[in-house]
Short mmCIF file of C-alpha atoms in Angstrom, two decimals:
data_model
loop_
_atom_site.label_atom_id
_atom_site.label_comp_id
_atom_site.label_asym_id
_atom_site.label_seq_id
_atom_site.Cartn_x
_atom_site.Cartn_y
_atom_site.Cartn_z
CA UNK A 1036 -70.85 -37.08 50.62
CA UNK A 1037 -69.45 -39.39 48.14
CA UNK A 1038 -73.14 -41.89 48.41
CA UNK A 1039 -74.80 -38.24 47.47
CA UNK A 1040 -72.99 -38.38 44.84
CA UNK A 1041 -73.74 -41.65 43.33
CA UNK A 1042 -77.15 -41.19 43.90
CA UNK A 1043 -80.04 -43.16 42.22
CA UNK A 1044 -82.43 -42.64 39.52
CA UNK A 1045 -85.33 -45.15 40.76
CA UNK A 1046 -85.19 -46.04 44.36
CA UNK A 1047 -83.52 -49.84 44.35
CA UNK A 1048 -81.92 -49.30 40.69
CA UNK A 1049 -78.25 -48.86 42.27
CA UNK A 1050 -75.49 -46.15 41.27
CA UNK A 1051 -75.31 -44.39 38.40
CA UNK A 1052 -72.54 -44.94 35.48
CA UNK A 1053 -70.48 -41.82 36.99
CA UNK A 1054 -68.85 -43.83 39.20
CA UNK A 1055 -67.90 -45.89 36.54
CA UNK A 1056 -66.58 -43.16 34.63
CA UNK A 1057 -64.47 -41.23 36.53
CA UNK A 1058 -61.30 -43.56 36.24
CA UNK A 1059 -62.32 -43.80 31.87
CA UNK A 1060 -62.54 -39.63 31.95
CA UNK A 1061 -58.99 -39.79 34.00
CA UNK A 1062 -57.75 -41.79 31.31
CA UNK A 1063 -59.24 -39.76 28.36
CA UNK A 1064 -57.60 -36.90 29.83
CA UNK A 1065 -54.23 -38.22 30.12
CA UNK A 1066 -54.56 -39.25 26.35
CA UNK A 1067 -55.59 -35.83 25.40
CA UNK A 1068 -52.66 -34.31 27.29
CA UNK A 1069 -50.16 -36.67 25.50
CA UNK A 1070 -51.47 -36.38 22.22
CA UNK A 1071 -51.65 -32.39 22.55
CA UNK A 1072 -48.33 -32.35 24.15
CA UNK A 1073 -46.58 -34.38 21.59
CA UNK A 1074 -48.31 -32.58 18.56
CA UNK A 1075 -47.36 -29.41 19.96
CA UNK A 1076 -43.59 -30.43 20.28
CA UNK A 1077 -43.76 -32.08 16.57
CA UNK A 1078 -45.44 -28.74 15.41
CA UNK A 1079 -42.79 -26.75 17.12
CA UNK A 1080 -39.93 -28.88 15.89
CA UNK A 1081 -41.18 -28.51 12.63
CA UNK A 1082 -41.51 -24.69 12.22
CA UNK A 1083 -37.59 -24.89 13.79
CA UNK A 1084 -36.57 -27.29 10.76
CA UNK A 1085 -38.38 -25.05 8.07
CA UNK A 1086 -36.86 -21.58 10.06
CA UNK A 1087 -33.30 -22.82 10.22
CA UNK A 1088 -33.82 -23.84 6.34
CA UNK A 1089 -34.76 -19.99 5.34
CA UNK A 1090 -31.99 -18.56 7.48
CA UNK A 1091 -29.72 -20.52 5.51
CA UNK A 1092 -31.25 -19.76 2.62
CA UNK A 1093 -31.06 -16.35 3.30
CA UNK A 1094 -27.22 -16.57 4.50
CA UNK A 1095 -25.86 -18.18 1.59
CA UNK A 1096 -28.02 -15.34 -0.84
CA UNK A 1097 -26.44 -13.15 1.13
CA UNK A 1098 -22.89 -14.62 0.96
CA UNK A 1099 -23.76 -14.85 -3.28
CA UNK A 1100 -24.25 -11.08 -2.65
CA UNK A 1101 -21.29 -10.38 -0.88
CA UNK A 1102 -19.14 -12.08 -3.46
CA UNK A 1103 -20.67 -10.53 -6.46
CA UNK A 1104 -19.65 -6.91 -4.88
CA UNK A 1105 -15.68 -8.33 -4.25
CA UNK A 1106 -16.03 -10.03 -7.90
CA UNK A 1107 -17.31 -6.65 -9.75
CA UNK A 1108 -14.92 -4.16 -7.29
CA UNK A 1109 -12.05 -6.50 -8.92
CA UNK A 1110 -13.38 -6.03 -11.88
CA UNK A 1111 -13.53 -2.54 -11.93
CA UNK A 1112 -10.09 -2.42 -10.07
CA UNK A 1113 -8.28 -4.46 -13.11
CA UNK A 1114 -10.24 -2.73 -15.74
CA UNK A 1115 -9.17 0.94 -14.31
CA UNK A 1116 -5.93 0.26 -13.80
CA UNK A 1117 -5.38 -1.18 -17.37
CA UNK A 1118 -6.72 1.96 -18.00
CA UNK A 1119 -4.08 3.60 -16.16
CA UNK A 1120 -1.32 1.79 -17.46
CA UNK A 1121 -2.24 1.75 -21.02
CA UNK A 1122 -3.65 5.78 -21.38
CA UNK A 1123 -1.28 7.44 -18.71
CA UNK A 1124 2.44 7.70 -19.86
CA UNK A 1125 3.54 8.25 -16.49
CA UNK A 1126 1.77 5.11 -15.47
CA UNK A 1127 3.15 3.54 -12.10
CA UNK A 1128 1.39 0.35 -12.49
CA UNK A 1129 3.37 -2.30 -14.11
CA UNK A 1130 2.59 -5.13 -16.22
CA UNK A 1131 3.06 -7.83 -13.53
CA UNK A 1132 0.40 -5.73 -11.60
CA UNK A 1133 -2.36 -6.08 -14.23
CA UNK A 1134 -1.24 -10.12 -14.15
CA UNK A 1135 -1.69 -10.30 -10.61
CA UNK A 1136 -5.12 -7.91 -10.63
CA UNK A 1137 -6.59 -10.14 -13.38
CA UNK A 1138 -5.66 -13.22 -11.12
CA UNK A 1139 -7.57 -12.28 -8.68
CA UNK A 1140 -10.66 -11.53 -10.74
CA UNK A 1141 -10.47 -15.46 -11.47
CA UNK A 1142 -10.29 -15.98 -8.25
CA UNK A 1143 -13.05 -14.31 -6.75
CA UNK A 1144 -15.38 -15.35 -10.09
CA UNK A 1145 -14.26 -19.36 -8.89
CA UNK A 1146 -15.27 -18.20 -5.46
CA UNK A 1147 -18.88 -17.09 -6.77
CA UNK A 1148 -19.24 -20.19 -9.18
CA UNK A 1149 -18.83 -22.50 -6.30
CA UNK A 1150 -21.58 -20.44 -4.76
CA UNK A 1151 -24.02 -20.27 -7.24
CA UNK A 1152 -23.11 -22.88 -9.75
CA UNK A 1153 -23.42 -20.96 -12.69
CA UNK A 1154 -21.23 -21.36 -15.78
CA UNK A 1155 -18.09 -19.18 -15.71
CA UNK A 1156 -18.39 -16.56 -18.65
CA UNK A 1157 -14.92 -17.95 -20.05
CA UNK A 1158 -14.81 -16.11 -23.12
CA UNK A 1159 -15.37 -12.52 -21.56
CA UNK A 1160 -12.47 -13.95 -18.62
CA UNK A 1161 -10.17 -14.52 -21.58
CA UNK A 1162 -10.79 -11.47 -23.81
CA UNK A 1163 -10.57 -9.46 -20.83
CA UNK A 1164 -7.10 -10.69 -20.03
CA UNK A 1165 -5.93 -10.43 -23.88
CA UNK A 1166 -6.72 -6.75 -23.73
CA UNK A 1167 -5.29 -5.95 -20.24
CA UNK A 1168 -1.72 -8.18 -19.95
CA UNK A 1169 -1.45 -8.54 -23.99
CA UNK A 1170 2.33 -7.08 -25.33
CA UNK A 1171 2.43 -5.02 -21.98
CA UNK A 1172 6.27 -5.62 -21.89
CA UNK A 1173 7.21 -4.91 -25.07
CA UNK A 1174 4.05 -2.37 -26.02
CA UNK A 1175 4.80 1.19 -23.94
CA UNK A 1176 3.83 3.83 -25.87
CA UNK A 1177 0.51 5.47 -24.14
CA UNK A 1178 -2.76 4.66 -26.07
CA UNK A 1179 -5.34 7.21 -27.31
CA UNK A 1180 -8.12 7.21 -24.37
CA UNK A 1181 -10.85 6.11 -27.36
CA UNK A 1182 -8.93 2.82 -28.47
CA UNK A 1183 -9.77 -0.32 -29.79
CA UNK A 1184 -8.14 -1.76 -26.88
CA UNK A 1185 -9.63 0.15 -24.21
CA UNK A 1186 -13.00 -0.22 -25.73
CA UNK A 1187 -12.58 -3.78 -25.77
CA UNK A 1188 -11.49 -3.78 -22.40
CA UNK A 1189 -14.47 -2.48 -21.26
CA UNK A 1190 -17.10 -4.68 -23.30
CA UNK A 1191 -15.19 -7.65 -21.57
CA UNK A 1192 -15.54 -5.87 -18.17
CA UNK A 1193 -18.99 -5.00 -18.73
CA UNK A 1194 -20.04 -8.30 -20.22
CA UNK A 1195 -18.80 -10.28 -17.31
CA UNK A 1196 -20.49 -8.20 -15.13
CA UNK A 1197 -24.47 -8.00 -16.84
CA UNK A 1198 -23.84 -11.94 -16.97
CA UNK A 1199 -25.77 -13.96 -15.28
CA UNK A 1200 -23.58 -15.13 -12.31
CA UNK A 1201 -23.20 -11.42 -11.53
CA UNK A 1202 -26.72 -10.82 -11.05
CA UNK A 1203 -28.47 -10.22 -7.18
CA UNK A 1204 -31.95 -12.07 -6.94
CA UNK A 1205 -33.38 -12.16 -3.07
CA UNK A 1206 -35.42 -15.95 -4.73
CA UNK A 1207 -34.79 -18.08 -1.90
#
């Protein structure tokens, strides 16, 4: 079967070149398979690397996320119990309270900085402190619920939370 194969074009010429080529094709082939094996493992290894690069992406927006919310419910946790201790006269929260609540405001905003690296908005951090802890042991008597200091309070407040650090964006 195999002479059938090889068969002649002219009687007397001899074989044909496909018995020359067989082994070459076998070869080709192999080459092909290599070269489409490796390219497919490089192309797969590469959409890994550039997957595992958006899902950290992704996990450290969402850990900027999750520390704005603990940084603004601090916020609004100092600012209404300043508001507590400086309106109500029969306030329960004491002056190291506000100290301790204003502390940890810092310490979540240090949190998000090292996040982020944004700027810390220092002069909202400090005014906000001046009108919470400010004469609290020696100034008792209840304020008027529209006072300077409250309103003040709240500017700082709102300030540090419409600036920048505090703001959600989903750019990766």
């Amino acid at each position: 079967m195999k002479s059938e194969a090889m068969s002649t074009s002219k009687e007397g010429e001899g074989p044909r070149m496909e018995a020359c080529s067989a082994p070459l094709l076998q070869w080709a082939g192999w080459i092909t398979g290599m070269v489409l094996g490796i390219s497919g493992y490089g192309f797969t290894m590469l959409g890994w690397k550039i997957r595992d690069k958006q899902a950290r992406a992704l996990a450290k927006t969402k850990d900027i996320h999750d520390a704005i919310d603990k940084v603004v419910a601090a916020l609004n946790e100092l600012e209404d119990s300043a508001y507590v201790f400086w309106a109500d006269p029969d306030s329960s929260v004491r002056a190291d309270q506000l100290i301790l609540l204003h502390r940890r405001c810092v310490i979540r905003i240090n949190q998000l900085k090292h996040l982020n690296n944004f700027p810390l908005p220092v002069d909202e951090i400090i005014e906000m402190r001046r009108q919470a802890t400010l004469d609290a042991e020696s100034h008792r008597t209840p304020l008027a619920k529209g006072s300077a200091r409250l309103r003040k309070l709240s500017r700082a407040v709102e300030n540090i939370i419409q600036s920048e650090p505090l703001q959600k964006s989903w750019n990766i």
